PDB file of C-alpha atoms in Angstrom:
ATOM      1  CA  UNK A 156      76.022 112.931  41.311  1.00 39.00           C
ATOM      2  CA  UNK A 157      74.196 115.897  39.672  1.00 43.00           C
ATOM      3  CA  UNK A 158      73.423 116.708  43.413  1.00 54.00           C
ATOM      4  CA  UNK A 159      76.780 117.268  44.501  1.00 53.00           C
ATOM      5  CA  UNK A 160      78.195 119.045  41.212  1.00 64.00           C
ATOM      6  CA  UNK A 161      75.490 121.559  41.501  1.00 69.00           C
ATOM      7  CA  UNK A 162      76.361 121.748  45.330  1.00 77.00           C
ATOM      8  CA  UNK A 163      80.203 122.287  44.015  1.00 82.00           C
ATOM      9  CA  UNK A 164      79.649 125.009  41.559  1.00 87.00           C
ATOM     10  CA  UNK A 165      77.794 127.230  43.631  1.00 89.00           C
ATOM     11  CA  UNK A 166      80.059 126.930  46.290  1.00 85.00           C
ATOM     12  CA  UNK A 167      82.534 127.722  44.042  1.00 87.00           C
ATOM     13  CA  UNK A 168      80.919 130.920  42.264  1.00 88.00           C
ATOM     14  CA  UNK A 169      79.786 132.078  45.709  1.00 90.00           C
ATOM     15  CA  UNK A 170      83.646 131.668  47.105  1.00 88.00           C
ATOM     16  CA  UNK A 171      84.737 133.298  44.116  1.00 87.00           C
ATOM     17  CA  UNK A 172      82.455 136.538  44.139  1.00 85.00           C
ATOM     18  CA  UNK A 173      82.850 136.953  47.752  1.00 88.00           C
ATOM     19  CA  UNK A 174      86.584 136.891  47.240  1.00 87.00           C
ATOM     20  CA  UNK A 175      86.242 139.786  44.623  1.00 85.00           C
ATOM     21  CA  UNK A 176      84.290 141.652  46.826  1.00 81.00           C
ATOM     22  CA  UNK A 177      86.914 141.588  49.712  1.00 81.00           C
ATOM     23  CA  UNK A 178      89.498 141.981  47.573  1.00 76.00           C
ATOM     24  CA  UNK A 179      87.601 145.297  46.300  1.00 78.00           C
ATOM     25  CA  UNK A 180      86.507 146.881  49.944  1.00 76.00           C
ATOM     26  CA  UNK A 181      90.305 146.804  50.645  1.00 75.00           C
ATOM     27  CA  UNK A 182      90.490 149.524  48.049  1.00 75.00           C
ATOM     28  CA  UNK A 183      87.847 151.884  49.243  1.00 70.00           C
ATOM     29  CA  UNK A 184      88.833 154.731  50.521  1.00 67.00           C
ATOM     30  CA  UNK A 185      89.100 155.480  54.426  1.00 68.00           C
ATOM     31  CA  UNK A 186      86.783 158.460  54.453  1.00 66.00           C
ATOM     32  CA  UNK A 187      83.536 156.095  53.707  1.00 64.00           C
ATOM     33  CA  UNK A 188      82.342 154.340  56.937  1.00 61.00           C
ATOM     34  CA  UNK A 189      83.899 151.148  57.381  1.00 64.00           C
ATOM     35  CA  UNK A 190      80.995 148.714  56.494  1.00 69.00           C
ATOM     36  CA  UNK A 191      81.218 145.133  55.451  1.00 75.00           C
ATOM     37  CA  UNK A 192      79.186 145.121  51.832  1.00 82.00           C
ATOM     38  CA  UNK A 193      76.493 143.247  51.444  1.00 85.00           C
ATOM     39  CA  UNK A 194      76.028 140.670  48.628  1.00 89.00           C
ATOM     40  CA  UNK A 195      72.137 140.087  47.765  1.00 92.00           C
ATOM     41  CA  UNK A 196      72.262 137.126  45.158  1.00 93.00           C
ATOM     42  CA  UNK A 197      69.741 137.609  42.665  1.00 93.00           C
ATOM     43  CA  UNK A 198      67.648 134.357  42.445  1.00 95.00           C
ATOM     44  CA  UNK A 199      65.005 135.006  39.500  1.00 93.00           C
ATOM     45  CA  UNK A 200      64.259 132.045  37.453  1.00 93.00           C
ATOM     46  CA  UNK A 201      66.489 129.888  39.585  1.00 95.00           C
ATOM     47  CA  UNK A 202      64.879 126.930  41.334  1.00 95.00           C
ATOM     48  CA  UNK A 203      64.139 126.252  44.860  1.00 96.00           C
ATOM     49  CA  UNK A 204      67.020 123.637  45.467  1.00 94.00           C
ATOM     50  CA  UNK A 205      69.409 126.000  43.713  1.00 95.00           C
ATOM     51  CA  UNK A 206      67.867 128.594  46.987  1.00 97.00           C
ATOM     52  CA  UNK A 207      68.108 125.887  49.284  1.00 96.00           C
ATOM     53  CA  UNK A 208      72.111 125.263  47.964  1.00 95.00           C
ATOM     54  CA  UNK A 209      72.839 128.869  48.119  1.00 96.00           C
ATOM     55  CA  UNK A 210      71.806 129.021  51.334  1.00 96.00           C
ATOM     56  CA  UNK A 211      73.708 126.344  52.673  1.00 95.00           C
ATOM     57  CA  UNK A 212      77.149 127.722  51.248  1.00 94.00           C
ATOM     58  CA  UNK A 213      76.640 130.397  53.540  1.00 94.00           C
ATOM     59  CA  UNK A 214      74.545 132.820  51.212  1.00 96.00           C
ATOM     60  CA  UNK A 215      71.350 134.577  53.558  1.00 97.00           C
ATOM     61  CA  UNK A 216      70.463 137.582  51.254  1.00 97.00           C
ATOM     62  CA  UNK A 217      68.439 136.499  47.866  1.00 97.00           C
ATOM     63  CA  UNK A 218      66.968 139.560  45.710  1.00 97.00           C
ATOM     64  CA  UNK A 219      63.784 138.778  43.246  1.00 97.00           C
ATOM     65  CA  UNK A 220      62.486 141.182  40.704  1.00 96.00           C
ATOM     66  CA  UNK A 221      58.682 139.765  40.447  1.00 97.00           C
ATOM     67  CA  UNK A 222      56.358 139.509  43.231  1.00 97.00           C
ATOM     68  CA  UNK A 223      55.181 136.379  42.020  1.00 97.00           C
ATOM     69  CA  UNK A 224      57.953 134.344  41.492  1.00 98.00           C
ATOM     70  CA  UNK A 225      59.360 135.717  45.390  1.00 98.00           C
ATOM     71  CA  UNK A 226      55.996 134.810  46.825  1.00 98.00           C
ATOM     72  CA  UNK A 227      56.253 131.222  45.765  1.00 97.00           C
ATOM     73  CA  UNK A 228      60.007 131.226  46.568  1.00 98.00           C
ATOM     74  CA  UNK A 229      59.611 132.498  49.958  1.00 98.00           C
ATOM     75  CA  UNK A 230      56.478 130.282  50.629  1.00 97.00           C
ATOM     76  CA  UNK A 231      58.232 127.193  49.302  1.00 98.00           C
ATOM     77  CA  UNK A 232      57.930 124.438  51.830  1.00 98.00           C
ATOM     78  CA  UNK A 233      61.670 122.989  51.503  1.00 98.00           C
ATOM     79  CA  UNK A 234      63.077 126.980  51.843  1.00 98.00           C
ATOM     80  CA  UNK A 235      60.802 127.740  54.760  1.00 98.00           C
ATOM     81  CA  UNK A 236      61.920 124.533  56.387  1.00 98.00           C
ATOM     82  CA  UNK A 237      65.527 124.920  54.999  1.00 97.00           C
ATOM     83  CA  UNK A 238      66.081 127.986  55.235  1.00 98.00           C
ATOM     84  CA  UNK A 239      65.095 129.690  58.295  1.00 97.00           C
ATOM     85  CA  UNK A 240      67.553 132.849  58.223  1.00 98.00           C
ATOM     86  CA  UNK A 241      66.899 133.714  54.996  1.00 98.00           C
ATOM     87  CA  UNK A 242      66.163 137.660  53.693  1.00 98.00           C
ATOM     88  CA  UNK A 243      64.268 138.319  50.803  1.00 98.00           C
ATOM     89  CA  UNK A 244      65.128 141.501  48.665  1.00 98.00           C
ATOM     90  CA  UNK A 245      62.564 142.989  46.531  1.00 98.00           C
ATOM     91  CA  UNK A 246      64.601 144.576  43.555  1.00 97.00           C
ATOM     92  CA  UNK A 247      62.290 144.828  41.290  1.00 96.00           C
ATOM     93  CA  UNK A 248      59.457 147.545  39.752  1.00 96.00           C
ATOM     94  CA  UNK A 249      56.373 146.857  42.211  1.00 97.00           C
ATOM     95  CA  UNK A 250      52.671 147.679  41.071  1.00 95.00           C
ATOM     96  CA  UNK A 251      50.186 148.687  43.474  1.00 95.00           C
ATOM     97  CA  UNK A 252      47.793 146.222  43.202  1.00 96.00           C
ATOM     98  CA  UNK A 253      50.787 144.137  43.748  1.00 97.00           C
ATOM     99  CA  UNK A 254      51.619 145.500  47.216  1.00 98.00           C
ATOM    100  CA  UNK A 255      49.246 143.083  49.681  1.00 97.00           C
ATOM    101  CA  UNK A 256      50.960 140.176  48.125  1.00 97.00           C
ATOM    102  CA  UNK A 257      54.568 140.888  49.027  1.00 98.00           C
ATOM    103  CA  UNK A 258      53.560 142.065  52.358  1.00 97.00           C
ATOM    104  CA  UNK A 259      52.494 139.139  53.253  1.00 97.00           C
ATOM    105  CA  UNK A 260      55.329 137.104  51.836  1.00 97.00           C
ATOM    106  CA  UNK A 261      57.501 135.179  54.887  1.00 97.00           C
ATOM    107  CA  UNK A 262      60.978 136.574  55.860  1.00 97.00           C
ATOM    108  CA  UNK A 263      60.619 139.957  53.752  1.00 98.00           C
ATOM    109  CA  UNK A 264      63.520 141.625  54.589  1.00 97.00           C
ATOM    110  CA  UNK A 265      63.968 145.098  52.523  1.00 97.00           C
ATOM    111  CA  UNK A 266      61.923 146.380  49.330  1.00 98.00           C
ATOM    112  CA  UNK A 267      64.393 148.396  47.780  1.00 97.00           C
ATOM    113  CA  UNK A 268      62.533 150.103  45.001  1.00 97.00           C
ATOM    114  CA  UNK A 269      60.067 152.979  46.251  1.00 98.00           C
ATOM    115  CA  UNK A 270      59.914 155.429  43.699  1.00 97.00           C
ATOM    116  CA  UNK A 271      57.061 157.705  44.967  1.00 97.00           C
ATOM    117  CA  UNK A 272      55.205 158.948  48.112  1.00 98.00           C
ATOM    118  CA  UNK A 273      51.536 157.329  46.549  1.00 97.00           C
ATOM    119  CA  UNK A 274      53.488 154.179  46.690  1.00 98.00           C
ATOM    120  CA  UNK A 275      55.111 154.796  49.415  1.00 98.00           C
ATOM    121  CA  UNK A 276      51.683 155.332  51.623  1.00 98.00           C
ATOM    122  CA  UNK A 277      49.973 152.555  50.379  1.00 98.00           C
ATOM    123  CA  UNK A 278      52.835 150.186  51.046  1.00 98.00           C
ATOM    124  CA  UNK A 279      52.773 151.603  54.973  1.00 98.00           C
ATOM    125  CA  UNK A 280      48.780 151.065  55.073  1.00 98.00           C
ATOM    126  CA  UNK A 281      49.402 147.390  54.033  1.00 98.00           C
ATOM    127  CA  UNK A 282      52.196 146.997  56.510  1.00 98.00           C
ATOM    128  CA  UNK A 283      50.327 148.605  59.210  1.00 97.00           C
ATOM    129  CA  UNK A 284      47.610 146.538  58.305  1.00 97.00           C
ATOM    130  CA  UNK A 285      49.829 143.327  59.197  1.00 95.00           C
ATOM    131  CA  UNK A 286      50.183 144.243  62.510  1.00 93.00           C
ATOM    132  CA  UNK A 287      53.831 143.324  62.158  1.00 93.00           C
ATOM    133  CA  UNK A 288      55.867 144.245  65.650  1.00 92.00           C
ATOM    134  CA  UNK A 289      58.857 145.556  63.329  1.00 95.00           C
ATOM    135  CA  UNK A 290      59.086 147.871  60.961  1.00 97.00           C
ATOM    136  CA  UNK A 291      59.582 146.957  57.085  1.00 98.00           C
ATOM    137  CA  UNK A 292      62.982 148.067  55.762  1.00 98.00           C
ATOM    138  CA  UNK A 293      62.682 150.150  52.298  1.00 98.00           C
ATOM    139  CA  UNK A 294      64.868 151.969  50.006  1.00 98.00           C
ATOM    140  CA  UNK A 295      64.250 154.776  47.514  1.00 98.00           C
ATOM    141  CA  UNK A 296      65.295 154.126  43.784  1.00 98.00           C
ATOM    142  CA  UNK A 297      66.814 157.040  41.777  1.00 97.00           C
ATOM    143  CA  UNK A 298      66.972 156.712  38.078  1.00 95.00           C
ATOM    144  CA  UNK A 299      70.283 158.324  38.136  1.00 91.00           C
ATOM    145  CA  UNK A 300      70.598 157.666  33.969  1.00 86.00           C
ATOM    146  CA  UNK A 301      67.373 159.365  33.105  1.00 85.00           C
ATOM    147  CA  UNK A 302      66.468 156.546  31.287  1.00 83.00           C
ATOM    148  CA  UNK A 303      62.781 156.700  30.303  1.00 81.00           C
ATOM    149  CA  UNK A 304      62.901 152.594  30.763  1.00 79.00           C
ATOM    150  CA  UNK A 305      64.197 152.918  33.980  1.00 86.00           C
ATOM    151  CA  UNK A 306      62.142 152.927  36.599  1.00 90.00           C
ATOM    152  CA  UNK A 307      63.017 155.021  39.884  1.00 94.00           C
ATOM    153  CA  UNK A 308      62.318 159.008  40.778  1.00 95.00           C
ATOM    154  CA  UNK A 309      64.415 162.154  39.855  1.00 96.00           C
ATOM    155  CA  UNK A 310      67.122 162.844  41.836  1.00 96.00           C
ATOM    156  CA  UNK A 311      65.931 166.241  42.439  1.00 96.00           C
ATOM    157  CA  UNK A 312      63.088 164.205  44.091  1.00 97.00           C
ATOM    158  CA  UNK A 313      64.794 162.143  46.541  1.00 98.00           C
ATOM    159  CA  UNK A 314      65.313 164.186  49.299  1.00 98.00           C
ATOM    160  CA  UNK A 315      61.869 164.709  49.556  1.00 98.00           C
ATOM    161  CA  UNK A 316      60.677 161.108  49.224  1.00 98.00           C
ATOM    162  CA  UNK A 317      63.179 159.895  51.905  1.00 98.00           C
ATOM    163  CA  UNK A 318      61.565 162.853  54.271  1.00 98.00           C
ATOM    164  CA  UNK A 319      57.743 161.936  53.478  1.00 98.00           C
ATOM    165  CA  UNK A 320      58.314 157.994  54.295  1.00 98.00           C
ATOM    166  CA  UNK A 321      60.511 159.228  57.850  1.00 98.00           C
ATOM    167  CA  UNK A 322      57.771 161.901  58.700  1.00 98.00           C
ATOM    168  CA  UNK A 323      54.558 160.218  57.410  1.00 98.00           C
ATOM    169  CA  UNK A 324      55.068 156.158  57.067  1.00 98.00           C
ATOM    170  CA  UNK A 325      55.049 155.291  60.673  1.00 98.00           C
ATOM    171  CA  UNK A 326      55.394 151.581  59.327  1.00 98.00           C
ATOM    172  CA  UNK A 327      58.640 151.699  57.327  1.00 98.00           C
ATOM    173  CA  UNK A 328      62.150 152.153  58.003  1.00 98.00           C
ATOM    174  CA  UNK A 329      63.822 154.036  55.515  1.00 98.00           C
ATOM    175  CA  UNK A 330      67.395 152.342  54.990  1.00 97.00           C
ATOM    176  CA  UNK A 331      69.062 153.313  51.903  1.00 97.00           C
ATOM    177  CA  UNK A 332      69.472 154.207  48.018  1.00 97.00           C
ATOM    178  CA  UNK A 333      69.024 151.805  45.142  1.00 96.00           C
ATOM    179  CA  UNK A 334      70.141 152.726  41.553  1.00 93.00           C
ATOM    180  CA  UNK A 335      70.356 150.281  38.311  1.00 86.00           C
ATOM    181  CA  UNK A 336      71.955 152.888  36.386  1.00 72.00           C
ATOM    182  CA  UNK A 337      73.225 152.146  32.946  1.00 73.00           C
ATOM    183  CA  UNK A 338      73.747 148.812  31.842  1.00 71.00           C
ATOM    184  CA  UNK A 339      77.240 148.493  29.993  1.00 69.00           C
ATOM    185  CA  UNK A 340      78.923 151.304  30.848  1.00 69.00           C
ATOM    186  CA  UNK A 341      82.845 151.522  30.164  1.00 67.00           C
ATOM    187  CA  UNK A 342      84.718 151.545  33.222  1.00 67.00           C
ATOM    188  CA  UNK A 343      87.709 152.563  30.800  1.00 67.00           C
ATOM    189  CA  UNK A 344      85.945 155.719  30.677  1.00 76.00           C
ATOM    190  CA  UNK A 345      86.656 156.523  34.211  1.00 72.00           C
ATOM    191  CA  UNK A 346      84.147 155.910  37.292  1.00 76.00           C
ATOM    192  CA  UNK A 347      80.461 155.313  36.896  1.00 83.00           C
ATOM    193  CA  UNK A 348      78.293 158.242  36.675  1.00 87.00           C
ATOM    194  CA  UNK A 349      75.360 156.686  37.828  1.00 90.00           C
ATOM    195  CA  UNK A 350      77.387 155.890  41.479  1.00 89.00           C
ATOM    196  CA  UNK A 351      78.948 158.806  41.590  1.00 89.00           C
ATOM    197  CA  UNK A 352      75.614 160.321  41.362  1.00 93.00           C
ATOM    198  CA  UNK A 353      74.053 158.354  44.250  1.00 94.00           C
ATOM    199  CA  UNK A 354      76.790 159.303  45.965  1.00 91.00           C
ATOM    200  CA  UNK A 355      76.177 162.817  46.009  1.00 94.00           C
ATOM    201  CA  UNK A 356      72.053 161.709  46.605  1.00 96.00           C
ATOM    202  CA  UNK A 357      73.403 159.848  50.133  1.00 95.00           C
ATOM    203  CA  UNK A 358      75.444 162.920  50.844  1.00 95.00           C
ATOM    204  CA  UNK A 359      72.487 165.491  50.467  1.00 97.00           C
ATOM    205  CA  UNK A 360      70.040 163.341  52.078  1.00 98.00           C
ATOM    206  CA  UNK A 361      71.894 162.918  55.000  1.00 97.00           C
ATOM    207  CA  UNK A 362      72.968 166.981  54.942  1.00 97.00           C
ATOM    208  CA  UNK A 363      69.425 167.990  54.684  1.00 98.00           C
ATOM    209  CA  UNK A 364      67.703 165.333  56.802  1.00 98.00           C
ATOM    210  CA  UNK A 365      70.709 165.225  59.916  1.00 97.00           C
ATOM    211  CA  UNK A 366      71.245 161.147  59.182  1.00 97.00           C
ATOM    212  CA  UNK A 367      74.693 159.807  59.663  1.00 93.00           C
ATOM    213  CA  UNK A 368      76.477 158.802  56.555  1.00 89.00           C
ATOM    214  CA  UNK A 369      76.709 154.834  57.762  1.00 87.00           C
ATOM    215  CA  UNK A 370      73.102 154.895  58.578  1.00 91.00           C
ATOM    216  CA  UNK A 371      72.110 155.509  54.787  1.00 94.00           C
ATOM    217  CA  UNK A 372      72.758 152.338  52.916  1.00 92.00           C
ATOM    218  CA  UNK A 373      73.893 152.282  48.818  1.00 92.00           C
ATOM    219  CA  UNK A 374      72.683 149.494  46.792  1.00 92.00           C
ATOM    220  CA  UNK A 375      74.172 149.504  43.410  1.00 87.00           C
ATOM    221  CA  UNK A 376      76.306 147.082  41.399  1.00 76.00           C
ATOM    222  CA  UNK A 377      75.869 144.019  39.473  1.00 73.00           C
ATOM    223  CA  UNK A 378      78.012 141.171  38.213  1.00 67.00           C
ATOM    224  CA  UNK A 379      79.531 142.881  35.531  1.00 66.00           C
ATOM    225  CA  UNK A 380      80.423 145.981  38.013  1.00 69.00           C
ATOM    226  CA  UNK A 381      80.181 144.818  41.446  1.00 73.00           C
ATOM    227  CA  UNK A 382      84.046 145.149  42.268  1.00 69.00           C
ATOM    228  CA  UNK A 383      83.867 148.598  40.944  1.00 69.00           C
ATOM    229  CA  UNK A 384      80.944 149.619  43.611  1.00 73.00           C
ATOM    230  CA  UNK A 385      82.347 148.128  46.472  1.00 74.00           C
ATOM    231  CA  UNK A 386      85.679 149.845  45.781  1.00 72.00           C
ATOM    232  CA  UNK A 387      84.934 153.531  45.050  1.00 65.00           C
ATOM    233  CA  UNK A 388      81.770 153.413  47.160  1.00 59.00           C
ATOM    234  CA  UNK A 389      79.972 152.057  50.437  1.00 48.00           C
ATOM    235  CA  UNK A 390      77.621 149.901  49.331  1.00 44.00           C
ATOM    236  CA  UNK A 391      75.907 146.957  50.034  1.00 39.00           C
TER     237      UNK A 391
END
């Protein structure tokens, strides 16, 4: 019984959000590329049956914020024999000394926070190391709110980030933007700054480097502003 009422509620909350999200990419304008949005579901502290659940509603894209916790996620015996399509998101602040241990964790898919080029380097060394036949997907996180507890570069600093990993990490595939932004901001007061900001980042990054808008993904938006992304932006 508890089985199939956790089986019905997140069925439900997954038909629900993907509704909204639908429902919002009808409303963004025609001059951004015509992309189907992505929805990562954020999985920390959730169990690996609520994974396994997820996944069988349909859901393929899980983000974690500690390496930890996604290592013995993605390692799970019942999700690697469950789950065989699923794509791990690293969304969270990654260490260093934390870098050997989510290389090597199964059906890594993108590690959307690289905030400098030292990081950047060491995280194509490990890769390389791996001898992995495909490249590792990564994204470079702006603080766009200049929040000192924030993690993420300048955005006088991207540019130049997104050109070091494409000229000097042979191992990585630079894919996209991430922001957090500002947590509660007022959508009364008009659209978010912190979007509109990576907005303009995508749009100078792909003027300076020659990349086609669609080619540069946007990851931003969480469940209290998700609808608002997807409809005023093209993100994922």
């Amino acid at each position: 019984m508890w089985r199939a009422s956790m089986s019905q509620e997140i069925g439900k909350a997954l038909s629900s959000v993907r509704e909204k999200v639908q429902h919002a990419a009808v409303r963004r304008p025609t001059s951004l590329p015509a992309v189907q949005p992505r929805l990562v579901a954020v999985s920390k502290t959730k169990p690996a049956n609520m994974v396994i659940e997820a996944y069988n509603q349909g859901q393929r894209f899980f983000g974690e914020n500690y390496v930890q916790e996604l290592v013995e996620k993605a390692s799970d015996a019942n999700i690697l024999s469950s789950c065989p399509e699923i794509k791990w998101h690293f969304i969270g602040h990654l260490q260093t000394n934390h870098i050997n241990k989510l290389v090597a964790v199964p059906n890594l898919h993108i590690l959307e926070t690289i905030d400098s080029a030292k990081l950047a380097d060491k995280l194509n060394a490990s890769w390389q190391r791996k001898g992995s036949a495909e490249k590792l997907k990564v994204m470079v996180q702006v603080n766009t709110s200049s929040e000192e507890s924030k993690h993420g570069l300048p955005p006088s600093d991207t540019v130049e980030l997104v050109k070091h990993i494409r000229e000097k990490c042979p191992g990585l595939e630079f894919v996209g933007l991430m922001t957090i932004g500002s947590f509660g901001y007022d959508l009364s007061q008009g659209p978010n700054p912190d979007f509109q900001l990576l907005l303009k980042q995508r749009e100078e990054v792909c003027e300076k480097l020659g990349l086609p808008v669609d080619a540069v993904e946007l990851s931003m938006g969480m469940s209290s502003d998700f609808e608002h992304a997807v409809s005023i932006y093209n993100t994922w």
